[in-house]
Each structure stands twice: as C-alpha cells, then as structure tokens.
Amino acid sequence: MTQQNSVPRDTQLHKQVAELQKRVDVLEDILDSSKEVLTVEEAAKFMGMARSSLYKMTCEQSIPFYRPNGKMIYFEKADILSWIRRNRVYTQDEIDDAARLHMQTLSKKQ
C-alpha cells in the first residue's frame, strides 16, 4: 500500500469513528434520560451545571439528595424536577396581575 492510498482510508476511518461516537453519545443520553436515580455527575449534566456547584448545594442542604451508605450521593430525578419548579421566577406580567388583584382585595376590605 502506498502512502497516498492510506491517507483517504485514514480520513474515512476517522469519519466512521466520529460517527460511531455520536451514536454512542445519543444512546447514552437516551439511557440517562430514562434513569430515575442519578449520580452527582449525571445530575449535574441533567441540570446543566458544574459538579462542584452541585456538591456545594448538597453541603448547604439546599437541594434534596440521598446518601445511603454515608459516602456516595444520589439524586432522584423527580426530586430535582420538583426542586427546580419550586424556584420558578415569575414574569413581570404575572407579578403585575398579582399586585392588581391584591390592590383590588385591599380596596374591597375598606
């Protein structure tokens, strides 16, 4: 085999490896999304945050987590979603509507 023939084969091989890696990544994402209990790494990826931030939140006990053997930390996906939903930021329109309703309630009491 000549040097010239090996270059296109190497390029094609790299393309095939890259395509296989993409497929593996997609399959891993599918498997991760179906899990109910997540490790720190999985939970951080799920929430799009750094592991160090998540560890800090567990130290502060600001997020629900499980530590069954006193060492490894786990998160239940339902708990994470519930925690995220509790920290919702309201839109300005929702705040204005609530203020208007509150003012109406106050004026009716007078």
JSON list of C-alpha atoms in Angstrom, two decimals:
[
{"chain": "A", "resi": 1, "resn": "MET", "atom": "CA", "xyz": [0.00, 0.00, 0.00]},
{"chain": "A", "resi": 2, "resn": "THR", "atom": "CA", "xyz": [1.33, 3.41, -0.86]},
{"chain": "A", "resi": 3, "resn": "GLN", "atom": "CA", "xyz": [1.32, 6.46, 1.37]},
{"chain": "A", "resi": 4, "resn": "GLN", "atom": "CA", "xyz": [-1.22, 8.16, -0.90]},
{"chain": "A", "resi": 5, "resn": "ASN", "atom": "CA", "xyz": [-3.74, 5.33, -0.53]},
{"chain": "A", "resi": 6, "resn": "SER", "atom": "CA", "xyz": [-3.54, 5.31, 3.27]},
{"chain": "A", "resi": 7, "resn": "VAL", "atom": "CA", "xyz": [-4.46, 8.99, 3.70]},
{"chain": "A", "resi": 8, "resn": "PRO", "atom": "CA", "xyz": [-8.02, 8.67, 2.30]},
{"chain": "A", "resi": 9, "resn": "ARG", "atom": "CA", "xyz": [-8.53, 5.45, 4.29]},
{"chain": "A", "resi": 10, "resn": "ASP", "atom": "CA", "xyz": [-7.35, 7.18, 7.48]},
{"chain": "A", "resi": 11, "resn": "THR", "atom": "CA", "xyz": [-9.69, 10.09, 6.82]},
{"chain": "A", "resi": 12, "resn": "GLN", "atom": "CA", "xyz": [-12.59, 7.73, 6.16]},
{"chain": "A", "resi": 13, "resn": "LEU", "atom": "CA", "xyz": [-11.75, 5.75, 9.31]},
{"chain": "A", "resi": 14, "resn": "HIS", "atom": "CA", "xyz": [-11.72, 8.93, 11.41]},
{"chain": "A", "resi": 15, "resn": "LYS", "atom": "CA", "xyz": [-15.11, 9.90, 9.99]},
{"chain": "A", "resi": 16, "resn": "GLN", "atom": "CA", "xyz": [-16.53, 6.48, 10.83]},
{"chain": "A", "resi": 17, "resn": "VAL", "atom": "CA", "xyz": [-15.15, 6.62, 14.37]},
{"chain": "A", "resi": 18, "resn": "ALA", "atom": "CA", "xyz": [-16.60, 10.11, 14.85]},
{"chain": "A", "resi": 19, "resn": "GLU", "atom": "CA", "xyz": [-19.99, 8.95, 13.58]},
{"chain": "A", "resi": 20, "resn": "LEU", "atom": "CA", "xyz": [-19.95, 5.94, 15.91]},
{"chain": "A", "resi": 21, "resn": "GLN", "atom": "CA", "xyz": [-19.05, 8.21, 18.84]},
{"chain": "A", "resi": 22, "resn": "LYS", "atom": "CA", "xyz": [-22.04, 10.43, 18.04]},
{"chain": "A", "resi": 23, "resn": "ARG", "atom": "CA", "xyz": [-24.31, 7.39, 18.00]},
{"chain": "A", "resi": 24, "resn": "VAL", "atom": "CA", "xyz": [-22.93, 6.17, 21.33]},
{"chain": "A", "resi": 25, "resn": "ASP", "atom": "CA", "xyz": [-23.47, 9.64, 22.83]},
{"chain": "A", "resi": 26, "resn": "VAL", "atom": "CA", "xyz": [-27.10, 9.62, 21.65]},
{"chain": "A", "resi": 27, "resn": "LEU", "atom": "CA", "xyz": [-27.67, 6.16, 23.16]},
{"chain": "A", "resi": 28, "resn": "GLU", "atom": "CA", "xyz": [-26.09, 7.24, 26.45]},
{"chain": "A", "resi": 29, "resn": "ASP", "atom": "CA", "xyz": [-28.35, 10.28, 26.54]},
{"chain": "A", "resi": 30, "resn": "ILE", "atom": "CA", "xyz": [-31.39, 8.06, 25.98]},
{"chain": "A", "resi": 31, "resn": "LEU", "atom": "CA", "xyz": [-30.32, 5.74, 28.80]},
{"chain": "A", "resi": 32, "resn": "ASP", "atom": "CA", "xyz": [-29.59, 8.66, 31.12]},
{"chain": "A", "resi": 33, "resn": "SER", "atom": "CA", "xyz": [-32.98, 10.21, 30.46]},
{"chain": "A", "resi": 34, "resn": "SER", "atom": "CA", "xyz": [-34.77, 7.03, 31.49]},
{"chain": "A", "resi": 35, "resn": "LYS", "atom": "CA", "xyz": [-32.97, 6.69, 34.83]},
{"chain": "A", "resi": 36, "resn": "GLU", "atom": "CA", "xyz": [-34.84, 7.70, 37.98]},
{"chain": "A", "resi": 37, "resn": "VAL", "atom": "CA", "xyz": [-31.85, 7.82, 40.34]},
{"chain": "A", "resi": 38, "resn": "LEU", "atom": "CA", "xyz": [-28.82, 9.86, 39.28]},
{"chain": "A", "resi": 39, "resn": "THR", "atom": "CA", "xyz": [-25.23, 10.13, 40.44]},
{"chain": "A", "resi": 40, "resn": "VAL", "atom": "CA", "xyz": [-23.67, 13.54, 41.03]},
{"chain": "A", "resi": 41, "resn": "GLU", "atom": "CA", "xyz": [-22.17, 13.52, 37.54]},
{"chain": "A", "resi": 42, "resn": "GLU", "atom": "CA", "xyz": [-25.48, 12.56, 35.93]},
{"chain": "A", "resi": 43, "resn": "ALA", "atom": "CA", "xyz": [-27.48, 15.08, 37.97]},
{"chain": "A", "resi": 44, "resn": "ALA", "atom": "CA", "xyz": [-25.03, 17.88, 37.13]},
{"chain": "A", "resi": 45, "resn": "LYS", "atom": "CA", "xyz": [-25.29, 17.01, 33.45]},
{"chain": "A", "resi": 46, "resn": "PHE", "atom": "CA", "xyz": [-29.09, 16.79, 33.70]},
{"chain": "A", "resi": 47, "resn": "MET", "atom": "CA", "xyz": [-29.27, 20.26, 35.26]},
{"chain": "A", "resi": 48, "resn": "GLY", "atom": "CA", "xyz": [-26.51, 21.74, 33.10]},
{"chain": "A", "resi": 49, "resn": "MET", "atom": "CA", "xyz": [-24.28, 22.76, 35.98]},
{"chain": "A", "resi": 50, "resn": "ALA", "atom": "CA", "xyz": [-20.82, 22.03, 37.29]},
{"chain": "A", "resi": 51, "resn": "ARG", "atom": "CA", "xyz": [-20.37, 19.12, 39.69]},
{"chain": "A", "resi": 52, "resn": "SER", "atom": "CA", "xyz": [-18.68, 21.47, 42.15]},
{"chain": "A", "resi": 53, "resn": "SER", "atom": "CA", "xyz": [-21.80, 23.66, 42.25]},
{"chain": "A", "resi": 54, "resn": "LEU", "atom": "CA", "xyz": [-23.94, 20.61, 42.91]},
{"chain": "A", "resi": 55, "resn": "TYR", "atom": "CA", "xyz": [-21.61, 19.41, 45.68]},
{"chain": "A", "resi": 56, "resn": "LYS", "atom": "CA", "xyz": [-21.81, 22.87, 47.25]},
{"chain": "A", "resi": 57, "resn": "MET", "atom": "CA", "xyz": [-25.62, 22.71, 47.17]},
{"chain": "A", "resi": 58, "resn": "THR", "atom": "CA", "xyz": [-25.54, 19.33, 48.94]},
{"chain": "A", "resi": 59, "resn": "CYS", "atom": "CA", "xyz": [-23.19, 20.71, 51.61]},
{"chain": "A", "resi": 60, "resn": "GLU", "atom": "CA", "xyz": [-25.60, 23.61, 52.15]},
{"chain": "A", "resi": 61, "resn": "GLN", "atom": "CA", "xyz": [-28.51, 21.12, 52.05]},
{"chain": "A", "resi": 62, "resn": "SER", "atom": "CA", "xyz": [-30.31, 23.39, 49.61]},
{"chain": "A", "resi": 63, "resn": "ILE", "atom": "CA", "xyz": [-31.23, 20.54, 47.24]},
{"chain": "A", "resi": 64, "resn": "PRO", "atom": "CA", "xyz": [-32.73, 17.14, 48.16]},
{"chain": "A", "resi": 65, "resn": "PHE", "atom": "CA", "xyz": [-30.35, 14.19, 47.86]},
{"chain": "A", "resi": 66, "resn": "TYR", "atom": "CA", "xyz": [-29.71, 10.70, 49.20]},
{"chain": "A", "resi": 67, "resn": "ARG", "atom": "CA", "xyz": [-26.60, 9.29, 50.85]},
{"chain": "A", "resi": 68, "resn": "PRO", "atom": "CA", "xyz": [-27.44, 5.62, 51.51]},
{"chain": "A", "resi": 69, "resn": "ASN", "atom": "CA", "xyz": [-24.02, 4.45, 52.74]},
{"chain": "A", "resi": 70, "resn": "GLY", "atom": "CA", "xyz": [-22.80, 7.76, 54.07]},
{"chain": "A", "resi": 71, "resn": "LYS", "atom": "CA", "xyz": [-20.48, 8.31, 51.12]},
{"chain": "A", "resi": 72, "resn": "MET", "atom": "CA", "xyz": [-21.96, 8.26, 47.62]},
{"chain": "A", "resi": 73, "resn": "ILE", "atom": "CA", "xyz": [-24.54, 10.94, 46.81]},
{"chain": "A", "resi": 74, "resn": "TYR", "atom": "CA", "xyz": [-27.59, 10.23, 44.67]},
{"chain": "A", "resi": 75, "resn": "PHE", "atom": "CA", "xyz": [-30.48, 12.31, 43.40]},
{"chain": "A", "resi": 76, "resn": "GLU", "atom": "CA", "xyz": [-33.96, 11.25, 42.44]},
{"chain": "A", "resi": 77, "resn": "LYS", "atom": "CA", "xyz": [-34.90, 12.85, 39.15]},
{"chain": "A", "resi": 78, "resn": "ALA", "atom": "CA", "xyz": [-38.43, 13.61, 40.39]},
{"chain": "A", "resi": 79, "resn": "ASP", "atom": "CA", "xyz": [-36.96, 15.44, 43.42]},
{"chain": "A", "resi": 80, "resn": "ILE", "atom": "CA", "xyz": [-34.71, 17.52, 41.17]},
{"chain": "A", "resi": 81, "resn": "LEU", "atom": "CA", "xyz": [-37.60, 18.48, 38.90]},
{"chain": "A", "resi": 82, "resn": "SER", "atom": "CA", "xyz": [-39.76, 19.36, 41.91]},
{"chain": "A", "resi": 83, "resn": "TRP", "atom": "CA", "xyz": [-36.94, 21.45, 43.40]},
{"chain": "A", "resi": 84, "resn": "ILE", "atom": "CA", "xyz": [-36.42, 23.26, 40.08]},
{"chain": "A", "resi": 85, "resn": "ARG", "atom": "CA", "xyz": [-40.13, 24.00, 39.81]},
{"chain": "A", "resi": 86, "resn": "ARG", "atom": "CA", "xyz": [-40.25, 25.42, 43.36]},
{"chain": "A", "resi": 87, "resn": "ASN", "atom": "CA", "xyz": [-37.69, 28.03, 42.37]},
{"chain": "A", "resi": 88, "resn": "ARG", "atom": "CA", "xyz": [-39.69, 29.47, 39.48]},
{"chain": "A", "resi": 89, "resn": "VAL", "atom": "CA", "xyz": [-39.20, 33.13, 38.62]},
{"chain": "A", "resi": 90, "resn": "TYR", "atom": "CA", "xyz": [-42.46, 34.83, 37.74]},
{"chain": "A", "resi": 91, "resn": "THR", "atom": "CA", "xyz": [-42.84, 37.03, 34.68]},
{"chain": "A", "resi": 92, "resn": "GLN", "atom": "CA", "xyz": [-43.42, 40.74, 35.07]},
{"chain": "A", "resi": 93, "resn": "ASP", "atom": "CA", "xyz": [-46.98, 40.28, 33.76]},
{"chain": "A", "resi": 94, "resn": "GLU", "atom": "CA", "xyz": [-47.69, 37.67, 36.47]},
{"chain": "A", "resi": 95, "resn": "ILE", "atom": "CA", "xyz": [-46.30, 39.99, 39.15]},
{"chain": "A", "resi": 96, "resn": "ASP", "atom": "CA", "xyz": [-48.39, 42.90, 37.83]},
{"chain": "A", "resi": 97, "resn": "ASP", "atom": "CA", "xyz": [-51.54, 40.74, 37.78]},
{"chain": "A", "resi": 98, "resn": "ALA", "atom": "CA", "xyz": [-50.93, 39.57, 41.36]},
{"chain": "A", "resi": 99, "resn": "ALA", "atom": "CA", "xyz": [-50.35, 43.15, 42.50]},
{"chain": "A", "resi": 100, "resn": "ARG", "atom": "CA", "xyz": [-53.52, 44.33, 40.78]},
{"chain": "A", "resi": 101, "resn": "LEU", "atom": "CA", "xyz": [-55.50, 41.51, 42.41]},
{"chain": "A", "resi": 102, "resn": "HIS", "atom": "CA", "xyz": [-54.01, 42.34, 45.80]},
{"chain": "A", "resi": 103, "resn": "MET", "atom": "CA", "xyz": [-54.90, 46.02, 45.41]},
{"chain": "A", "resi": 104, "resn": "GLN", "atom": "CA", "xyz": [-58.48, 45.07, 44.47]},
{"chain": "A", "resi": 105, "resn": "THR", "atom": "CA", "xyz": [-58.73, 42.86, 47.56]},
{"chain": "A", "resi": 106, "resn": "LEU", "atom": "CA", "xyz": [-57.43, 45.66, 49.78]},
{"chain": "A", "resi": 107, "resn": "SER", "atom": "CA", "xyz": [-59.85, 48.21, 48.34]},
{"chain": "A", "resi": 108, "resn": "LYS", "atom": "CA", "xyz": [-62.82, 45.87, 48.90]},
{"chain": "A", "resi": 109, "resn": "LYS", "atom": "CA", "xyz": [-61.90, 45.49, 52.59]},
{"chain": "A", "resi": 110, "resn": "GLN", "atom": "CA", "xyz": [-62.05, 49.24, 53.16]}
]
